[in-house]
């Protein structure tokens, strides 16, 4: 038995280490380790409840406002407050801006640069990929950085700044939009749409959103200019639709009143039940306890626990690990293209990239509708009182997957906090017990990061 | 200037913020000023052994670099082992990597308040993470590298504090170093570059008319001044947020919420709820920097009594309900 330890993984925004036990050239066991512990749940305990709005964005610089929105929803439930219509629309816009910016950053700055590696020099697409996507120097970065920065100017209006805003409140938003600013928001969205249509897709957003099968997608991409068609060519050559398969069990909390919540497994959809979530601490350097619902969760360090190998709890739904993220959201929403891809080959690296970029095509037009629906002059924030004893939960979708906050308030202070986020893709849900499923989970992570395949298993 | 970047006990938000640099694409902006990333964990191509080889060569002096940028608090626990953050693939604490690399750099930059002073990462009751900044524990000099640390240029750690940092603070500081060098007089007493920390968040605040008349917001989303009731510390926080906009046109105040002084050491423990102003006998405890209390009280009373109706009414609405009067030339003839 040989052990290979892989890390650090660059361009994932998060700390990740993989240990693989090999025998006869095959992976016998794999361990996904988050080597960084921060313990934010403990930080919340004893604070004034509304302080959560200042604290939780600092959990994650990529999903900062998703954290804010989850905490605001949990507090709204505790307070019995319902956001105003304008407040709800503002919040959807703020969350969508963060999520779409992450899809863009992930594709251009984190994912594609690996195809510029010399390991692919013999492939017919390599010279073009190297010129366009080489990390820090490719021609794409010079276009995508201003496109991203200008798109995030939506946050300057709606949220004051990004990341880390206090604009999202239980009753809506602190920032009322004026009629003039509504015009400016639409202009920023048009500018972003133009970048996507010209550079990423080489077609209109509705045309991309209407693609209904993998065959249609590949026929559409053939000979088309644009970075997404270029990716599809690379994906076809490398067979990225056949690697990265996990358990094909998908889960979504539902997003923006646009994509529904639910689960999907073996072709069958089911409603999502938040009570079915439990967190397993068995392999974490955390005190042993039976799997608990996050509302009852504890985060107590046991740094020398035997058999442990990570700082992360493992979230389970009905005792099982589920995949979350754009692919899960779109399969559960029944998008025909992703349903077709998953039915053919299961979840794959290619399907996940397609799902992320498809969300850009689906959500930008929806955002334009939300801006048009804002009613300047009507209230952006509802107000309420915080009871001394209450509890609440907030379930949202960050770009990379489902996020939940559970807060309990006792004697006017936060008494307990449970935070579950980014199952699977941030490593939390990847630890599993049988060697075969470990290998499957790891092959997915490795496939998501072609650099690892280059360096270690070639 | 070759920049080596490490991340530790933080959220990565300072890098996400940096990528919003405006108006030029960040990489072009830096490259043309002679600043290049030797390695950045969120942006460079090298992973695994390739990345570890770069770090090892830098730590051993075989690969020359000029600036060490660290993003995130130093997690020294549990029990001083640094095991709360081992650099993936290396089996070694990130704190050890920083201790090896810092003496090799001409400049050491703390990117963000976690790295500078500990920030939220050091804020869990009892600080079980044993987290600190590079050269501070909140306001106390010390931290991982110690109060006496000086770079070969004779400078302490340069603290580009903020939670997150503004992209312009990082870009301008790096470019200043690359083009002109940095001197002790470029920094304030907490090691922050004066190019952004030389003024107060209050300067340029779009709510200044409400401040002048002490026309205060009473609830979230009100247009009035956020100092009296909603916890704003803009008159005490050192930064240029309202002169150098965020994301095109924003700032915390322009976003309708209080400045929580995220560039200040210890901001994460204000001793009161973030969005409430603590008061004694109806007077805010945290008064504007440089302003004697008696003057503030007298001025506040006077200006409140002189508040125009427009300012008073708009202060408690989320959109202007009274517009400034339009004076017509020659009216009344």
Short mmCIF file of N, CA and C in Angstrom, two decimals, chain A residues 79-185:
data_model
loop_
_atom_site.label_atom_id
_atom_site.label_comp_id
_atom_site.label_asym_id
_atom_site.label_seq_id
_atom_site.Cartn_x
_atom_site.Cartn_y
_atom_site.Cartn_z
N UNK A 79 -38.03 36.50 14.47
CA UNK A 79 -38.73 37.75 14.78
C UNK A 79 -40.17 37.75 14.27
N UNK A 80 -40.48 36.82 13.39
CA UNK A 80 -41.80 36.84 12.77
C UNK A 80 -41.96 37.99 11.79
N UNK A 81 -40.86 38.36 11.12
CA UNK A 81 -40.88 39.47 10.16
C UNK A 81 -40.86 38.91 8.75
N UNK A 82 -41.62 39.53 7.87
CA UNK A 82 -41.61 39.14 6.46
C UNK A 82 -41.03 40.31 5.67
N UNK A 83 -39.98 40.07 4.85
CA UNK A 83 -39.40 41.17 4.08
C UNK A 83 -40.43 41.82 3.16
N UNK A 84 -40.25 43.12 2.96
CA UNK A 84 -41.11 43.81 1.99
C UNK A 84 -40.80 43.29 0.59
N UNK A 85 -41.71 43.58 -0.36
CA UNK A 85 -41.50 43.13 -1.75
C UNK A 85 -40.18 43.71 -2.30
N UNK A 86 -39.97 45.01 -2.11
CA UNK A 86 -38.72 45.61 -2.58
C UNK A 86 -37.52 44.98 -1.89
N UNK A 87 -37.65 44.73 -0.60
CA UNK A 87 -36.55 44.13 0.15
C UNK A 87 -36.22 42.74 -0.37
N UNK A 88 -37.26 41.96 -0.66
CA UNK A 88 -37.03 40.60 -1.16
C UNK A 88 -36.37 40.64 -2.54
N UNK A 89 -36.82 41.58 -3.39
CA UNK A 89 -36.23 41.70 -4.73
C UNK A 89 -34.76 42.13 -4.64
N UNK A 90 -34.48 43.10 -3.76
CA UNK A 90 -33.10 43.55 -3.57
C UNK A 90 -32.22 42.41 -3.13
N UNK A 91 -32.74 41.62 -2.20
CA UNK A 91 -31.95 40.51 -1.69
C UNK A 91 -31.69 39.48 -2.78
N UNK A 92 -32.70 39.19 -3.59
CA UNK A 92 -32.49 38.26 -4.70
C UNK A 92 -31.41 38.79 -5.65
N UNK A 93 -31.47 40.10 -5.90
CA UNK A 93 -30.48 40.70 -6.80
C UNK A 93 -29.08 40.60 -6.22
N UNK A 94 -28.96 40.87 -4.92
CA UNK A 94 -27.66 40.83 -4.27
C UNK A 94 -27.11 39.40 -4.30
N UNK A 95 -27.96 38.43 -3.95
CA UNK A 95 -27.51 37.03 -3.94
C UNK A 95 -27.16 36.55 -5.35
N UNK A 96 -27.98 36.91 -6.32
CA UNK A 96 -27.71 36.46 -7.69
C UNK A 96 -26.41 37.07 -8.21
N UNK A 97 -26.16 38.33 -7.85
CA UNK A 97 -24.93 38.97 -8.31
C UNK A 97 -23.71 38.22 -7.78
N UNK A 98 -23.74 37.89 -6.49
CA UNK A 98 -22.62 37.14 -5.92
C UNK A 98 -22.47 35.78 -6.60
N UNK A 99 -23.58 35.08 -6.75
CA UNK A 99 -23.50 33.72 -7.31
C UNK A 99 -23.01 33.73 -8.75
N UNK A 100 -23.52 34.66 -9.55
CA UNK A 100 -23.11 34.68 -10.96
C UNK A 100 -21.66 35.14 -11.09
N UNK A 101 -21.26 36.10 -10.24
CA UNK A 101 -19.85 36.52 -10.27
C UNK A 101 -18.95 35.33 -9.94
N UNK A 102 -19.39 34.48 -9.02
CA UNK A 102 -18.58 33.31 -8.68
C UNK A 102 -18.52 32.32 -9.84
N UNK A 103 -19.63 32.10 -10.52
CA UNK A 103 -19.59 31.21 -11.69
C UNK A 103 -18.57 31.71 -12.71
N UNK A 104 -18.59 33.02 -12.91
CA UNK A 104 -17.68 33.61 -13.90
C UNK A 104 -16.22 33.47 -13.45
N UNK A 105 -15.97 33.81 -12.18
CA UNK A 105 -14.61 33.71 -11.64
C UNK A 105 -14.14 32.27 -11.68
N UNK A 106 -15.01 31.36 -11.31
CA UNK A 106 -14.65 29.95 -11.26
C UNK A 106 -14.24 29.46 -12.64
N UNK A 107 -15.03 29.79 -13.64
CA UNK A 107 -14.75 29.31 -15.00
C UNK A 107 -13.45 29.90 -15.52
N UNK A 108 -13.33 31.22 -15.47
CA UNK A 108 -12.21 31.87 -16.15
C UNK A 108 -10.91 31.85 -15.34
N UNK A 109 -11.00 32.08 -14.04
CA UNK A 109 -9.77 32.25 -13.26
C UNK A 109 -9.35 30.99 -12.51
N UNK A 110 -10.31 30.12 -12.17
CA UNK A 110 -9.96 28.95 -11.36
C UNK A 110 -9.88 27.68 -12.20
N UNK A 111 -10.85 27.47 -13.08
CA UNK A 111 -10.98 26.18 -13.76
C UNK A 111 -10.19 26.10 -15.06
N UNK A 112 -10.42 27.03 -15.97
CA UNK A 112 -9.84 26.93 -17.31
C UNK A 112 -8.31 27.00 -17.35
N UNK A 113 -7.66 27.75 -16.42
CA UNK A 113 -6.19 27.83 -16.53
C UNK A 113 -5.48 26.47 -16.54
N UNK A 114 -6.10 25.44 -15.99
CA UNK A 114 -5.43 24.14 -16.00
C UNK A 114 -5.26 23.58 -17.40
N UNK A 115 -6.15 23.97 -18.32
CA UNK A 115 -6.01 23.44 -19.69
C UNK A 115 -4.85 24.08 -20.44
N UNK A 116 -4.25 25.11 -19.83
CA UNK A 116 -3.08 25.73 -20.45
C UNK A 116 -1.79 25.02 -20.06
N UNK A 117 -1.89 23.98 -19.23
CA UNK A 117 -0.69 23.28 -18.76
C UNK A 117 0.03 22.55 -19.90
N UNK A 118 1.37 22.50 -19.79
CA UNK A 118 2.15 21.80 -20.82
C UNK A 118 1.75 20.33 -20.98
N UNK A 119 1.17 19.73 -19.94
CA UNK A 119 0.77 18.32 -20.04
C UNK A 119 -0.20 18.09 -21.20
N UNK A 120 -0.90 19.16 -21.62
CA UNK A 120 -1.86 19.02 -22.71
C UNK A 120 -1.28 19.50 -24.05
N UNK A 121 0.03 19.73 -24.10
CA UNK A 121 0.63 20.39 -25.27
C UNK A 121 0.34 19.65 -26.58
N UNK A 122 0.10 18.35 -26.51
CA UNK A 122 -0.11 17.60 -27.75
C UNK A 122 -1.54 17.73 -28.28
N UNK A 123 -2.43 18.31 -27.51
CA UNK A 123 -3.83 18.37 -27.95
C UNK A 123 -4.01 19.51 -28.96
N UNK A 124 -4.91 19.32 -29.92
CA UNK A 124 -5.07 20.34 -30.97
C UNK A 124 -5.57 21.69 -30.44
N UNK A 125 -6.24 21.70 -29.32
CA UNK A 125 -6.79 22.95 -28.80
C UNK A 125 -5.83 23.68 -27.87
N UNK A 126 -4.66 23.06 -27.56
CA UNK A 126 -3.83 23.58 -26.47
C UNK A 126 -3.30 24.99 -26.72
N UNK A 127 -2.82 25.25 -27.94
CA UNK A 127 -2.21 26.57 -28.19
C UNK A 127 -3.23 27.68 -27.94
N UNK A 128 -4.44 27.48 -28.42
CA UNK A 128 -5.47 28.51 -28.23
C UNK A 128 -5.83 28.63 -26.76
N UNK A 129 -5.93 27.49 -26.05
CA UNK A 129 -6.28 27.53 -24.63
C UNK A 129 -5.19 28.22 -23.83
N UNK A 130 -3.93 27.96 -24.19
CA UNK A 130 -2.82 28.58 -23.45
C UNK A 130 -2.82 30.09 -23.65
N UNK A 131 -3.08 30.51 -24.88
CA UNK A 131 -3.08 31.95 -25.14
C UNK A 131 -4.23 32.63 -24.37
N UNK A 132 -5.36 31.97 -24.31
CA UNK A 132 -6.55 32.61 -23.74
C UNK A 132 -6.61 32.46 -22.21
N UNK A 133 -6.21 31.30 -21.69
CA UNK A 133 -6.54 30.99 -20.29
C UNK A 133 -5.35 30.83 -19.34
N UNK A 134 -4.11 31.00 -19.82
CA UNK A 134 -2.98 30.85 -18.90
C UNK A 134 -3.18 31.74 -17.67
N UNK A 135 -2.94 31.15 -16.49
CA UNK A 135 -3.17 31.87 -15.24
C UNK A 135 -2.41 33.19 -15.25
N UNK A 136 -3.07 34.26 -14.85
CA UNK A 136 -2.52 35.60 -14.67
C UNK A 136 -2.12 36.30 -15.97
N UNK A 137 -1.89 35.56 -17.05
CA UNK A 137 -1.36 36.18 -18.27
C UNK A 137 -2.23 35.99 -19.50
N UNK A 138 -3.22 35.10 -19.44
CA UNK A 138 -4.03 34.81 -20.63
C UNK A 138 -4.84 36.03 -21.07
N UNK A 139 -5.24 36.03 -22.34
CA UNK A 139 -6.01 37.18 -22.84
C UNK A 139 -7.39 37.26 -22.19
N UNK A 140 -7.93 36.15 -21.71
CA UNK A 140 -9.27 36.18 -21.13
C UNK A 140 -9.31 37.01 -19.86
N UNK A 141 -8.25 36.91 -19.03
CA UNK A 141 -8.28 37.60 -17.73
C UNK A 141 -8.45 39.09 -17.92
N UNK A 142 -7.78 39.64 -18.93
CA UNK A 142 -7.86 41.09 -19.14
C UNK A 142 -9.27 41.53 -19.52
N UNK A 143 -10.08 40.61 -20.04
CA UNK A 143 -11.46 40.95 -20.37
C UNK A 143 -12.41 40.61 -19.22
N UNK A 144 -12.13 39.49 -18.56
CA UNK A 144 -13.10 39.02 -17.57
C UNK A 144 -12.99 39.81 -16.26
N UNK A 145 -11.79 40.29 -15.92
CA UNK A 145 -11.67 41.04 -14.67
C UNK A 145 -12.49 42.33 -14.70
N UNK A 146 -12.40 43.14 -15.77
CA UNK A 146 -13.30 44.31 -15.82
C UNK A 146 -14.78 43.93 -15.92
N UNK A 147 -15.08 42.85 -16.64
CA UNK A 147 -16.49 42.44 -16.74
C UNK A 147 -17.03 42.08 -15.36
N UNK A 148 -16.21 41.35 -14.59
CA UNK A 148 -16.60 40.96 -13.24
C UNK A 148 -16.71 42.20 -12.34
N UNK A 149 -15.68 43.05 -12.38
CA UNK A 149 -15.68 44.24 -11.51
C UNK A 149 -16.89 45.13 -11.83
N UNK A 150 -17.19 45.29 -13.12
CA UNK A 150 -18.32 46.14 -13.49
C UNK A 150 -19.65 45.50 -13.10
N UNK A 151 -19.76 44.20 -13.24
CA UNK A 151 -20.97 43.50 -12.81
C UNK A 151 -21.17 43.69 -11.30
N UNK A 152 -20.08 43.59 -10.55
CA UNK A 152 -20.18 43.74 -9.09
C UNK A 152 -20.47 45.18 -8.68
N UNK A 153 -20.47 46.12 -9.63
CA UNK A 153 -20.91 47.47 -9.30
C UNK A 153 -22.40 47.49 -8.94
N UNK A 154 -23.12 46.45 -9.32
CA UNK A 154 -24.49 46.30 -8.81
C UNK A 154 -24.47 46.34 -7.29
N UNK A 155 -23.43 45.75 -6.69
CA UNK A 155 -23.33 45.71 -5.22
C UNK A 155 -23.10 47.10 -4.65
N UNK A 156 -22.37 47.95 -5.38
CA UNK A 156 -22.15 49.31 -4.90
C UNK A 156 -23.47 50.02 -4.67
N UNK A 157 -24.44 49.77 -5.55
CA UNK A 157 -25.77 50.37 -5.39
C UNK A 157 -26.62 49.61 -4.37
N UNK A 158 -26.65 48.29 -4.49
CA UNK A 158 -27.64 47.50 -3.74
C UNK A 158 -27.18 47.15 -2.33
N UNK A 159 -25.86 47.04 -2.14
CA UNK A 159 -25.36 46.51 -0.87
C UNK A 159 -24.24 47.35 -0.27
N UNK A 160 -23.94 48.50 -0.87
CA UNK A 160 -22.86 49.34 -0.37
C UNK A 160 -21.50 48.87 -0.85
N UNK A 161 -21.25 47.57 -0.69
CA UNK A 161 -19.98 47.01 -1.12
C UNK A 161 -20.08 45.49 -1.12
N UNK A 162 -19.08 44.86 -1.71
CA UNK A 162 -18.98 43.41 -1.68
C UNK A 162 -17.51 43.04 -1.65
N UNK A 163 -17.05 42.04 -0.89
CA UNK A 163 -17.90 41.29 0.04
C UNK A 163 -18.13 42.03 1.36
N UNK A 164 -18.93 41.40 2.21
CA UNK A 164 -19.16 41.81 3.59
C UNK A 164 -19.99 43.08 3.70
N UNK A 165 -21.29 42.91 3.59
CA UNK A 165 -22.24 44.01 3.69
C UNK A 165 -23.20 43.76 4.84
N UNK A 166 -23.75 44.84 5.36
CA UNK A 166 -24.83 44.72 6.36
C UNK A 166 -26.17 45.13 5.75
N UNK A 167 -26.20 45.27 4.43
CA UNK A 167 -27.43 45.75 3.79
C UNK A 167 -28.58 44.76 3.94
N UNK A 168 -28.26 43.46 3.96
CA UNK A 168 -29.34 42.46 4.05
C UNK A 168 -29.79 42.35 5.51
N UNK A 169 -31.04 42.70 5.75
CA UNK A 169 -31.61 42.69 7.09
C UNK A 169 -32.79 41.70 7.11
N UNK A 170 -33.24 41.28 8.29
CA UNK A 170 -34.36 40.34 8.34
C UNK A 170 -35.58 40.84 7.56
N UNK A 171 -35.84 42.16 7.60
CA UNK A 171 -37.02 42.70 6.93
C UNK A 171 -36.79 43.17 5.51
N UNK A 172 -35.59 42.94 4.97
CA UNK A 172 -35.32 43.36 3.60
C UNK A 172 -33.95 43.96 3.46
N UNK A 173 -33.89 45.23 3.02
CA UNK A 173 -32.60 45.85 2.73
C UNK A 173 -32.53 47.24 3.34
N UNK A 174 -31.31 47.65 3.73
CA UNK A 174 -31.11 49.01 4.27
C UNK A 174 -31.05 50.03 3.15
N UNK A 175 -31.01 49.57 1.91
CA UNK A 175 -30.67 50.49 0.82
C UNK A 175 -31.81 50.59 -0.18
N UNK A 176 -32.56 51.68 -0.07
CA UNK A 176 -33.65 51.91 -1.02
C UNK A 176 -33.06 52.41 -2.34
N UNK A 177 -33.54 51.86 -3.42
CA UNK A 177 -33.06 52.23 -4.75
C UNK A 177 -33.94 53.35 -5.30
N UNK A 178 -33.29 54.36 -5.89
CA UNK A 178 -34.03 55.48 -6.46
C UNK A 178 -34.37 55.17 -7.92
N UNK A 179 -35.32 55.93 -8.49
CA UNK A 179 -35.65 55.69 -9.91
C UNK A 179 -34.43 55.82 -10.82
N UNK A 180 -33.57 56.79 -10.53
CA UNK A 180 -32.38 56.96 -11.37
C UNK A 180 -31.44 55.77 -11.25
N UNK A 181 -31.31 55.27 -10.04
CA UNK A 181 -30.41 54.13 -9.84
C UNK A 181 -30.95 52.86 -10.51
N UNK A 182 -32.27 52.76 -10.60
CA UNK A 182 -32.84 51.59 -11.27
C UNK A 182 -32.40 51.57 -12.74
N UNK A 183 -32.34 52.74 -13.34
CA UNK A 183 -31.85 52.82 -14.73
C UNK A 183 -30.40 52.36 -14.81
N UNK A 184 -29.61 52.78 -13.83
CA UNK A 184 -28.19 52.42 -13.81
C UNK A 184 -28.01 50.91 -13.60
N UNK A 185 -28.83 50.31 -12.75
CA UNK A 185 -28.75 48.85 -12.53
C UNK A 185 -29.02 48.10 -13.83
#
